[in-house]
Coordinates of C-alpha atoms and ligand atoms in Angstrom, one line a residue:
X1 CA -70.9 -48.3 -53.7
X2 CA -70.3 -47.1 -57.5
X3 CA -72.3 -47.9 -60.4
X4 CA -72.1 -46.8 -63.6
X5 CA -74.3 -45.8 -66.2
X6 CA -74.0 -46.2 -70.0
X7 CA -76.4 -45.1 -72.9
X8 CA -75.4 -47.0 -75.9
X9 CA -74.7 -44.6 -78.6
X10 CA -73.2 -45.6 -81.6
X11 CA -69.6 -45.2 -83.3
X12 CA -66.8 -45.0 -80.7
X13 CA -63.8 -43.1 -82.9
X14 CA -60.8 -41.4 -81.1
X15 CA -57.1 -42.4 -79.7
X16 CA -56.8 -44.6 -76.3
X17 CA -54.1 -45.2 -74.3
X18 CA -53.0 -48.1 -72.9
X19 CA -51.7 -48.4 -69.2
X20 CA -48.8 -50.7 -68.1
X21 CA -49.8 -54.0 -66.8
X22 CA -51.7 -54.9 -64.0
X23 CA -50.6 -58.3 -63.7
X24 CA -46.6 -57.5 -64.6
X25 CA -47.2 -54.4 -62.2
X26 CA -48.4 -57.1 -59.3
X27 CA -45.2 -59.1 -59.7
X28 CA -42.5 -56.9 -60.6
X29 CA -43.5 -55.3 -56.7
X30 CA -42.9 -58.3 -54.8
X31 CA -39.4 -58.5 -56.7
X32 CA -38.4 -55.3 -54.7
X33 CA -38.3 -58.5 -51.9
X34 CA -35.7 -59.9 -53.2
X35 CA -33.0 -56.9 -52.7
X36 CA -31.6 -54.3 -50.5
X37 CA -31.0 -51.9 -52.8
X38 CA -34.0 -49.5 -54.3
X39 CA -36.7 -51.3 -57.2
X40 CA -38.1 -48.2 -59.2
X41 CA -41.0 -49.6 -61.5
X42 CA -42.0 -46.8 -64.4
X43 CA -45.1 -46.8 -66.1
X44 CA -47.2 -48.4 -63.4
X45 CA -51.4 -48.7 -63.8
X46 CA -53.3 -46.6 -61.1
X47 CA -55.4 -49.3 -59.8
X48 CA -56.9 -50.4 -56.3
X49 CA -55.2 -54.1 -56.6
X50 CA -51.4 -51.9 -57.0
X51 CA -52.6 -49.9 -53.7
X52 CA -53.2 -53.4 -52.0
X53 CA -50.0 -54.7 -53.3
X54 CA -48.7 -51.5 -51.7
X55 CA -50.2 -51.8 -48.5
X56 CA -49.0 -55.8 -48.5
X57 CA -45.4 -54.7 -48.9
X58 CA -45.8 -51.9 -46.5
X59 CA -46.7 -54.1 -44.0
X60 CA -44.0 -56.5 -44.3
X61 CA -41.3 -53.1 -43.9
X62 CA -40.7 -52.4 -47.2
X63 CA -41.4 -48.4 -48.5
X64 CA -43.4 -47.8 -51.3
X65 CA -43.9 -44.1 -52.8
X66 CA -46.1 -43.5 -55.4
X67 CA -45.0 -40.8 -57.5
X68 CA -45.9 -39.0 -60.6
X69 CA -49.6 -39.2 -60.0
X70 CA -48.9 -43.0 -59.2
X71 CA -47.2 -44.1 -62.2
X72 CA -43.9 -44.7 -60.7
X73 CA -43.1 -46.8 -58.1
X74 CA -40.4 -46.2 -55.8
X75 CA -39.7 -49.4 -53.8
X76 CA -37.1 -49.7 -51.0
X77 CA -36.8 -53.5 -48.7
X78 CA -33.8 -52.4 -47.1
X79 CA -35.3 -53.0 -43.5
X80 CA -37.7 -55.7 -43.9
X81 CA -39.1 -56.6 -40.6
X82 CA -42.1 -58.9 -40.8
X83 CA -42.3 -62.3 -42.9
X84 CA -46.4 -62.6 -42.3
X85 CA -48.7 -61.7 -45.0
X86 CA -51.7 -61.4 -43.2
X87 CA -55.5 -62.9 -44.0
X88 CA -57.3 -59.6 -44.2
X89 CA -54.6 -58.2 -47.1
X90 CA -54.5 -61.6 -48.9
X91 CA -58.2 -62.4 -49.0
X92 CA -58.5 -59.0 -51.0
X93 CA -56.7 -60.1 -53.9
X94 CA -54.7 -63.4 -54.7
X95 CA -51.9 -61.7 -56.1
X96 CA -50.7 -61.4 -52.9
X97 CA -48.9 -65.3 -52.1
X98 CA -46.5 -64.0 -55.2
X99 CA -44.6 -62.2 -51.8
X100 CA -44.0 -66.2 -51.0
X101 CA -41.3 -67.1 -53.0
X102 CA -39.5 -63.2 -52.4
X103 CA -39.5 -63.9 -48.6
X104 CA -38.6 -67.1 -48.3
X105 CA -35.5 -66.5 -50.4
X106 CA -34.5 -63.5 -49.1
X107 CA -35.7 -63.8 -45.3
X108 CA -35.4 -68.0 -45.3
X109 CA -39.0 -68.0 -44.0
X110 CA -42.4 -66.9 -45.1
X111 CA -45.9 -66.7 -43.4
X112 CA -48.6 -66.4 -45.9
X113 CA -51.9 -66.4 -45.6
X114 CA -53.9 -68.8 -48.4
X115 CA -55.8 -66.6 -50.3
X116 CA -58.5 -68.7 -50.6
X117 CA -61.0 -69.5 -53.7
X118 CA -62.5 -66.4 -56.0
X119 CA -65.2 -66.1 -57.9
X120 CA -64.0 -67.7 -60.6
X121 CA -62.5 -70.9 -59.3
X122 CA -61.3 -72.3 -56.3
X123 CA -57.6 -71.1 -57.2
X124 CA -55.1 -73.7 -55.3
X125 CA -51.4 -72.8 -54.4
X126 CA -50.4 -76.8 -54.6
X127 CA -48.3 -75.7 -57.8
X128 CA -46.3 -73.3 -55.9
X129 CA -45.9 -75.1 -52.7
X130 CA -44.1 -78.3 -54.9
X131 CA -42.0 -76.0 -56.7
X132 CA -40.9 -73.9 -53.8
X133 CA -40.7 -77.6 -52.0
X134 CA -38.3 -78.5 -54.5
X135 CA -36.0 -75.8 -54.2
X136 CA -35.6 -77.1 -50.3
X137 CA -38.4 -75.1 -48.6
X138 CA -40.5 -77.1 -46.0
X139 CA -43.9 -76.2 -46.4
X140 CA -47.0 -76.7 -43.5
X141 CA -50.3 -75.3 -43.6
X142 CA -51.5 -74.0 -40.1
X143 CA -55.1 -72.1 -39.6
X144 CA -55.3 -71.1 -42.7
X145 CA -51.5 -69.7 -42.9
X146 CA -48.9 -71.4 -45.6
X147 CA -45.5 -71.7 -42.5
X148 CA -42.6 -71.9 -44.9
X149 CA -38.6 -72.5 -44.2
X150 CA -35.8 -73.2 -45.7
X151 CA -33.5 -74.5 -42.7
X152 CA -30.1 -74.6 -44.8
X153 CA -31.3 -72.0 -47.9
X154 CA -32.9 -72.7 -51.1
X155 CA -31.2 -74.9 -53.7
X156 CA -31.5 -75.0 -57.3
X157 CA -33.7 -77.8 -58.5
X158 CA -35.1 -79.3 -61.5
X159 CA -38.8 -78.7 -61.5
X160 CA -41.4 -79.7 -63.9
X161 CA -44.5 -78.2 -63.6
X162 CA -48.1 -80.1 -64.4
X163 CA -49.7 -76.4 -65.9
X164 CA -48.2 -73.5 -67.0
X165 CA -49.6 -71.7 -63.9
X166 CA -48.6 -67.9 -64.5
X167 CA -48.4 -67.4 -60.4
X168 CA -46.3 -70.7 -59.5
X169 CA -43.5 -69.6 -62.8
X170 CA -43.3 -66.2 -61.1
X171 CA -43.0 -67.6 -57.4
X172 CA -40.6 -70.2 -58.3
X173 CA -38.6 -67.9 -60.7
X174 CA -38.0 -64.8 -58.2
X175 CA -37.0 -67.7 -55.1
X176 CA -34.7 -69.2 -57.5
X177 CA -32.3 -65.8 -58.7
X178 CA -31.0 -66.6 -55.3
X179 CA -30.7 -70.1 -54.7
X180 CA -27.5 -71.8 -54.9
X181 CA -27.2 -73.0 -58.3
X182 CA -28.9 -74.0 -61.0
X183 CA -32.6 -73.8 -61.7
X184 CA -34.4 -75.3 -64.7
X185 CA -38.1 -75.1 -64.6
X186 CA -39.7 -77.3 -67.3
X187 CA -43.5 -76.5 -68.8
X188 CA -43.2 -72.8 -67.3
X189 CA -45.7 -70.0 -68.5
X190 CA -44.9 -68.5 -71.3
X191 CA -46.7 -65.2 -70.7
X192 CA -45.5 -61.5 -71.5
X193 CA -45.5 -60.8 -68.1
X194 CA -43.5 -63.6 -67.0
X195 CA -40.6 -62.1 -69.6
X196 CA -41.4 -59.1 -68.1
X197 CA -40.3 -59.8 -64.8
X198 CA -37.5 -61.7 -66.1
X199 CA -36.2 -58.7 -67.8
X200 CA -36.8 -56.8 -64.5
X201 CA -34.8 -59.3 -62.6
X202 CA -31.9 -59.3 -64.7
X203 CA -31.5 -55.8 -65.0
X204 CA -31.5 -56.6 -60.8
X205 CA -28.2 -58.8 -61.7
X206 CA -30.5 -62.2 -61.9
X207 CA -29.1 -64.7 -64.4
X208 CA -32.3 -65.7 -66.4
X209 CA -32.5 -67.9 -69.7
X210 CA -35.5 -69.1 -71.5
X211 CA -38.1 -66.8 -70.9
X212 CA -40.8 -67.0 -72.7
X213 CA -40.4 -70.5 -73.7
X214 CA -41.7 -73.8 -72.1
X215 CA -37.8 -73.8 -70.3
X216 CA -36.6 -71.2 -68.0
X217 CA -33.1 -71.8 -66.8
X218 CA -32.3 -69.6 -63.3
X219 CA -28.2 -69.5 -62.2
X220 CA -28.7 -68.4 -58.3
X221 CA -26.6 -65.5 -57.2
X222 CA -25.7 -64.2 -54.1
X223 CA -27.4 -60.9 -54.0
X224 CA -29.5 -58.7 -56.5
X225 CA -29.1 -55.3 -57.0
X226 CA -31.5 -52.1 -57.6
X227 CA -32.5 -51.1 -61.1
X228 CA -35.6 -49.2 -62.6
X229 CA -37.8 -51.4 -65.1
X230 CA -40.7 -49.8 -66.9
X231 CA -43.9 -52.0 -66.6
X232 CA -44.9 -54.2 -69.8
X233 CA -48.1 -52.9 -71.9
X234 CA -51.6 -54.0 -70.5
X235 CA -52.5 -57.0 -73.1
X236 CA -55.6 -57.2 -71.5
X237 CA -56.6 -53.6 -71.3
X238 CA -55.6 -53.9 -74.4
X239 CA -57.9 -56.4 -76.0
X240 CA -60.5 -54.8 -73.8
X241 CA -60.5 -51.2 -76.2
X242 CA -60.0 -53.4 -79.3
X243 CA -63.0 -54.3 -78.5
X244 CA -64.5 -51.3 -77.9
X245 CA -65.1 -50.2 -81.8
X246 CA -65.6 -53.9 -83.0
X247 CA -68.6 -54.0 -80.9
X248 CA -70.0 -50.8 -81.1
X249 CA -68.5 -49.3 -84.6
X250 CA -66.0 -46.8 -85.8
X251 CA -62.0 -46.4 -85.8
X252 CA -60.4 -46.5 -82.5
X253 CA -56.0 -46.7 -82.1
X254 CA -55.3 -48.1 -78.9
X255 CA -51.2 -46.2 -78.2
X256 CA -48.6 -48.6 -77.0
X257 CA -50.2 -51.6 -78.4
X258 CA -48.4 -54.3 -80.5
X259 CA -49.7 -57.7 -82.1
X260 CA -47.2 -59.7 -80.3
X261 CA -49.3 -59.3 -77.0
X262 CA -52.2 -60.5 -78.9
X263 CA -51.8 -62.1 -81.4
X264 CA -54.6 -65.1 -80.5
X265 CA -57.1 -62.8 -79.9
X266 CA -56.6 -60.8 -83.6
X267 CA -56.9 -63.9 -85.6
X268 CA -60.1 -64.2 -83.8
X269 CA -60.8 -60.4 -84.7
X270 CA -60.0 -61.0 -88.3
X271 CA -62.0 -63.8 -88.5
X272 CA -64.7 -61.8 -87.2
X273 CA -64.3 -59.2 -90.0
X274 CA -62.3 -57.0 -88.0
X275 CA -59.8 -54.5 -89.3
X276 CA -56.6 -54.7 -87.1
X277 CA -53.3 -52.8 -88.3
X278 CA -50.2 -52.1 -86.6
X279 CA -49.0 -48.4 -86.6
X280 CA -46.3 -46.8 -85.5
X281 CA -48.1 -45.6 -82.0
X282 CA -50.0 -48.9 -81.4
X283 CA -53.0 -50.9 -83.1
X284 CA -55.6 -49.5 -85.0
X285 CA -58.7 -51.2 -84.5
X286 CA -62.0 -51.0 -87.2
X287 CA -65.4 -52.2 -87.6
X288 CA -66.6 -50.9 -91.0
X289 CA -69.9 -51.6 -92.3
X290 CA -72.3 -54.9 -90.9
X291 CA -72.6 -57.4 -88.2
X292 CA -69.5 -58.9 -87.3
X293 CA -69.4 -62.8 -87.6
X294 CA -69.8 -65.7 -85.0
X295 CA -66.4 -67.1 -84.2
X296 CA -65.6 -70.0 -82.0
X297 CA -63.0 -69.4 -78.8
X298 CA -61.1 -71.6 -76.7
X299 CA -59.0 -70.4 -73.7
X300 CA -55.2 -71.4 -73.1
X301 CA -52.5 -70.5 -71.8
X302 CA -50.4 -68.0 -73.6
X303 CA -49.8 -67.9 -76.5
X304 CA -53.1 -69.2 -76.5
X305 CA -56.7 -67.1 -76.5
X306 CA -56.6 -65.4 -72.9
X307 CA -59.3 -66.1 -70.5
X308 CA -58.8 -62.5 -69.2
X309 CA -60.6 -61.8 -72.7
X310 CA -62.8 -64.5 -72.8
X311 CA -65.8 -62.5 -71.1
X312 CA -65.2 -59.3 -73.5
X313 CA -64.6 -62.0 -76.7
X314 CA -68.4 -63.0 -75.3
X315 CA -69.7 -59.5 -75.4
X316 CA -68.9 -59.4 -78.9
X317 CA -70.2 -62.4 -80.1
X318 CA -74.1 -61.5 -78.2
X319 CA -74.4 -59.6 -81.4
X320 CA -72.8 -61.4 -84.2
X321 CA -74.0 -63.1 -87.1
X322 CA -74.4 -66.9 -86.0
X323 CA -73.5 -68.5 -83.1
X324 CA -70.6 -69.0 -81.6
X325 CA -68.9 -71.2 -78.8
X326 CA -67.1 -70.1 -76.5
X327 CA -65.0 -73.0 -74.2
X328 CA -63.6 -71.8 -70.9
X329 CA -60.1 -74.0 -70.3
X330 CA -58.1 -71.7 -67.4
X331 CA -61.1 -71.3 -64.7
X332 CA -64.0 -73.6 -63.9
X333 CA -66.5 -71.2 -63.3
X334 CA -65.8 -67.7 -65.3
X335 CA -69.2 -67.1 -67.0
X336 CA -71.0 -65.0 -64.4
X337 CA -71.1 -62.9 -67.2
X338 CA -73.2 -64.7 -68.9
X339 CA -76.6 -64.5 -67.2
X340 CA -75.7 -60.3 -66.8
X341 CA -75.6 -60.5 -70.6
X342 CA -79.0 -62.5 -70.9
X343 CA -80.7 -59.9 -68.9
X344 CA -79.9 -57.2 -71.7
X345 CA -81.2 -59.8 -74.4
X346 CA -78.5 -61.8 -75.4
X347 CA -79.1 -65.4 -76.2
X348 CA -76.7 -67.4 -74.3
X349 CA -76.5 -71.3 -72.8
X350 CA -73.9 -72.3 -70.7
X351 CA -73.2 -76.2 -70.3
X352 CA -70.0 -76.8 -67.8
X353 CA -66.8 -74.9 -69.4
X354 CA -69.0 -74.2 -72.5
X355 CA -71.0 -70.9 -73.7
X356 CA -72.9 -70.9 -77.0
X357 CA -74.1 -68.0 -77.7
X358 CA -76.5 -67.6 -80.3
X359 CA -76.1 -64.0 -82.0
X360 CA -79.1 -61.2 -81.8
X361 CA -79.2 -58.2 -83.7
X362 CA -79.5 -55.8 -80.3
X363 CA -79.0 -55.9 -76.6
X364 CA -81.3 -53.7 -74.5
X365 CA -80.0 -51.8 -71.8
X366 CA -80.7 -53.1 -68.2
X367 CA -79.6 -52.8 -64.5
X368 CA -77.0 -55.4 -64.4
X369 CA -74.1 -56.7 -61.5
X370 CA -70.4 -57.1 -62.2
X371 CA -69.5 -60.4 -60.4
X372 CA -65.4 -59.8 -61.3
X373 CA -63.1 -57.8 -63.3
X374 CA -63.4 -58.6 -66.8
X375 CA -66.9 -59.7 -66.3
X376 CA -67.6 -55.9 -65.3
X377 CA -65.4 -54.3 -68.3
X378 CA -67.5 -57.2 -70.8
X379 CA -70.8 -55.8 -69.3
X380 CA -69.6 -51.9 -70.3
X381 CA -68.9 -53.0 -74.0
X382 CA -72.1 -54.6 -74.4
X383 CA -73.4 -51.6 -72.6
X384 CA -71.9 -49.4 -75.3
X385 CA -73.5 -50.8 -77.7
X386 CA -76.6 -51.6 -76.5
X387 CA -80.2 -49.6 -76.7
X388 CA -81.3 -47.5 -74.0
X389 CA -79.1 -47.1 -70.5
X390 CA -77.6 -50.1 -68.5
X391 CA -76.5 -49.7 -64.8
X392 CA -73.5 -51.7 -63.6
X393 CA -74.0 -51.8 -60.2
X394 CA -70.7 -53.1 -58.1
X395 CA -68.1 -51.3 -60.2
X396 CA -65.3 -51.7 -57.9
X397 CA -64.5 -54.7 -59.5
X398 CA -63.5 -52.6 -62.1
X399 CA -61.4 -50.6 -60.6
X400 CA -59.2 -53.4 -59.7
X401 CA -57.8 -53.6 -63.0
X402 CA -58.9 -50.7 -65.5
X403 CA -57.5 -46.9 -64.9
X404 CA -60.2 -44.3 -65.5
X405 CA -62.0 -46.4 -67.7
X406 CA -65.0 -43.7 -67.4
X407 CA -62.9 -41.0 -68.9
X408 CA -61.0 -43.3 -71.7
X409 CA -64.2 -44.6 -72.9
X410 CA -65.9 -40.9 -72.7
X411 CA -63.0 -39.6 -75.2
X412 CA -63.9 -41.8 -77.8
X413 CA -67.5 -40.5 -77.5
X414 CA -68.9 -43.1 -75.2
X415 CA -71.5 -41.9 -72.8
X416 CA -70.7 -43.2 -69.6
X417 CA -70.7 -41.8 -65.9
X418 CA -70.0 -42.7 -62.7
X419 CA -72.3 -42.1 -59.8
X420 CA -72.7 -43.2 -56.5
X421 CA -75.6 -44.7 -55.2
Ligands
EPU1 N1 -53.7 -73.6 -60.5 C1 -53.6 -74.7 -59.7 N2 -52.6 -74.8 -58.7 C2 -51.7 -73.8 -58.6 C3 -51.8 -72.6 -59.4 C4 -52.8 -72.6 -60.4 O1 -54.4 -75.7 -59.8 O2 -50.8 -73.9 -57.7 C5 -54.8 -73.5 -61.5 C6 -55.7 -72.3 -61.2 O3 -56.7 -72.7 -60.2 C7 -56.3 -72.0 -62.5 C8 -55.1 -72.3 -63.5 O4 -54.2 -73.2 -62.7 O5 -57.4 -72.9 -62.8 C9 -54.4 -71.1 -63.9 O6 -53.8 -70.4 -62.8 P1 -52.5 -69.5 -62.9 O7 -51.7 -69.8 -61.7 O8 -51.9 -69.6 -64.3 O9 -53.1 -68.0 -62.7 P2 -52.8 -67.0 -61.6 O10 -51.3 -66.8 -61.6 O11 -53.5 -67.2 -60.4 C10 -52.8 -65.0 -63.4 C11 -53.5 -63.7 -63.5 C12 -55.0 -64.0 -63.8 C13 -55.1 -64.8 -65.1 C14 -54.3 -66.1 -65.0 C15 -54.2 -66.9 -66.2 C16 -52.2 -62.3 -62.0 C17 -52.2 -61.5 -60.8 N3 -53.4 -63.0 -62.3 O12 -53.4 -65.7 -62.3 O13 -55.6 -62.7 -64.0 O14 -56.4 -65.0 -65.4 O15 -52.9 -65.8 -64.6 O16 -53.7 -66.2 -67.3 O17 -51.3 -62.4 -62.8 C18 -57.3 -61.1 -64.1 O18 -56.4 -60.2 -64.3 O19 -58.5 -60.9 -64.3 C19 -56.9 -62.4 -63.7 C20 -57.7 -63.3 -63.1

């Protein structure tokens, strides 16, 4: 297993670019489900959970090459011959039941396997099942396997979700560009991916309204066509390298960013004394002088503070000026972080869905554990700027969701390695 080893070091200056989206990328690939004809998806990440997603859609017939040192993605489901996503490719990543909705509308049945809690929450499907029950599937739960069917083909259906849940918009969404009629889901995410894949299904020949709004209207057609779609900017790797110089100093541009994807998580920055500025190659990102200043943070759904920040957004504020609290809204238990960050000196209590973190002037390196994915990245940027080495043992967490984060980081003078223990 990897580890990797920082020595905190100072002012992080440089250029970083930003990959395309891990959680568009892990959508727009089921969508390939939904047609015959060729899905080409352009500016894909290189990450372990796309080579999952890959082997998933192998598995159910579809071809998937990886080209161009895997940033495109050349997806054919001409001869799918398999509706059952199995246990042992589901249970390595949750992103897998968005092949549900795909299936069942294309194939009229689906055998999924429930992906079971995380470590951050116990992570239901319940929202996807009513919606997909709504649009005429019948839905049982056998050893551990989600049986759907839809006996006489989906039909359009009004649908109003109780949360914006990002997975049951995209499940719903995809089975309803080919249901017969009309679709309107009410209190829908409101994410950039979900206008992502959107844009990515009607260039397919979907008829989509509403995106990106509380009220997505879907107009079933009969069949979807191939198209090429280039993958929406990471927000969250994003944020992440934002980060990066307001924790540990200097002037870092992060290429392909914008404020739009952000735009909760800069107020925070700016209220944290922050420099952010738009350029013309991305966002420019400065900590100039002092301490940065406590801020408070409460997770929501977009366009709301994301909790894939929260964890990083904590980092931050173990060395600010005050104390801050952090409230965690999205996933009851996503502060493993916390107690990782307490063994390099930060000051931290965590009541339920609450952190307050009371702001020192150093961490201190220390062998730590990444318990998830943003926990792991949050543990490097504390890492960065802390004294002495830290080891963060378990790094394949990270690998799930950031591309050569060893080498990014190292260009902007970071000293981190990988090594294998
Ligand atoms: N929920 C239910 N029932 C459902 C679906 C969701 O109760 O049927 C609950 C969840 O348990 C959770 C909340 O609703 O407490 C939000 O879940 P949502 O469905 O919105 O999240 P998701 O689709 O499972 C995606 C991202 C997550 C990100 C969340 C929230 C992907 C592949 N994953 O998950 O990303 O945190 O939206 O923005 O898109 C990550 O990248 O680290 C990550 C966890």
């Amino acid at each position: 297993m990897d580890s990797i080893i920082v020595r905190g070091n100072g002012e992080l200056n440089g250029q970083i670019p930003i990959a395309g989206a891990k959680n568009a990328c892990l959508t727009l690939m089921p969508a390939t489900l939904l047609s015959e004809e060729p899905l080409t998806l352009t500016n894909a990440p290189r990450l372990s959970d796309i080579r999952t997603m890959t082997e998933l859609l192998s598995s159910l017939g579809a071809e998937v090459s990886t080209l161009q040192d895997g940033k495109v993605l050349a997806m054919s489901s001409h001869n799918l011959d398999n509706h059952v996503a199995d246990y042992d490719i589901v249970r390595k990543m949750r992103a897998s039941n968005l092949v549900l909705g795909p299936m069942l509308a294309r194939l009229g049945q689906a055998v999924v396997s429930l992906p079971g809690g995380c470590a951050i929450g116990t992570r239901p499907m319940d929202l996807h099942e009513k919606g997909l029950m709504a649009l005429g599937a019948e839905i049982e739960l056998k050893e551990g396997y989600l049986h759907a069917k839809v006996p006489g083909g989906l039909k359009g259906a009004v649908i109003d979700l109780d949360f914006p849940s990002v997975g049951a918009t995209e499940n719903i969404m995809m089975a309803a560009t080919l249901a017969k009629g009309t679709t309107v889901l009410n209190n829908a995410a409101r994410e950039p991916e979900i206008v992502d894949l959107a844009t990515c299904l009607r260039s397919m020949d979907a008829q989509i309204d509403g995106d990106g709004t509380s009220r997505i209207e879907i107009q079933g057609v009969d069949r979807l066509h191939g198209a090429t779609h280039p993958v929406v900017t990471d927000r969250i790797e994003l944020g992440t390298y934002m980060l990066a110089p307001a924790i540990c100093g200097g002037e870092v541009e992060c290429l392909g960013g914008s404020i739009s994807l952000v735009g909760s998580f800069c107020e925070k920055l700016d209220a944290a004394g922050i420099h952010v500025e738009e350029t013309a190659n991305g966002l420019k990102v400065a900590r100039r002088g002092g301490r940065v200043k406590a801020v408070d943070v409460v997770t929501e759904p977009f366009p709301g503070f994301p909790t894939d920040l929260q964890a990083q957004m904590m980092a931050l504020m173990c060395t600010a000026e005050g104390t801050s609290v952090l409230e965690e809204k999205i996933f009851e238990n996503r502060f493993m972080h916390a107690p990782e960050l307490m063994r390099m000196g930060a000051n931290i209590e965590v009541h339920g869905g609450t952190a307050t973190v009371h702001g020192v002037e150093r961490l201190k390196g220390a062998p730590v554990m990444a318990t998830d994915l943003r926990a792991s990245v949050s543990l490097i940027l504390a890492a960065m700027a802390a004294e002495g080495e830290t080891i963060v043992n378990r790094v394949y967490h990270l690998d799930r969701g950031y591309e050569r984060v060893e080498e990014k980081l190292g260009n902007l003078g970071a000293h981190i390695e990988r090594v294998q223990s």
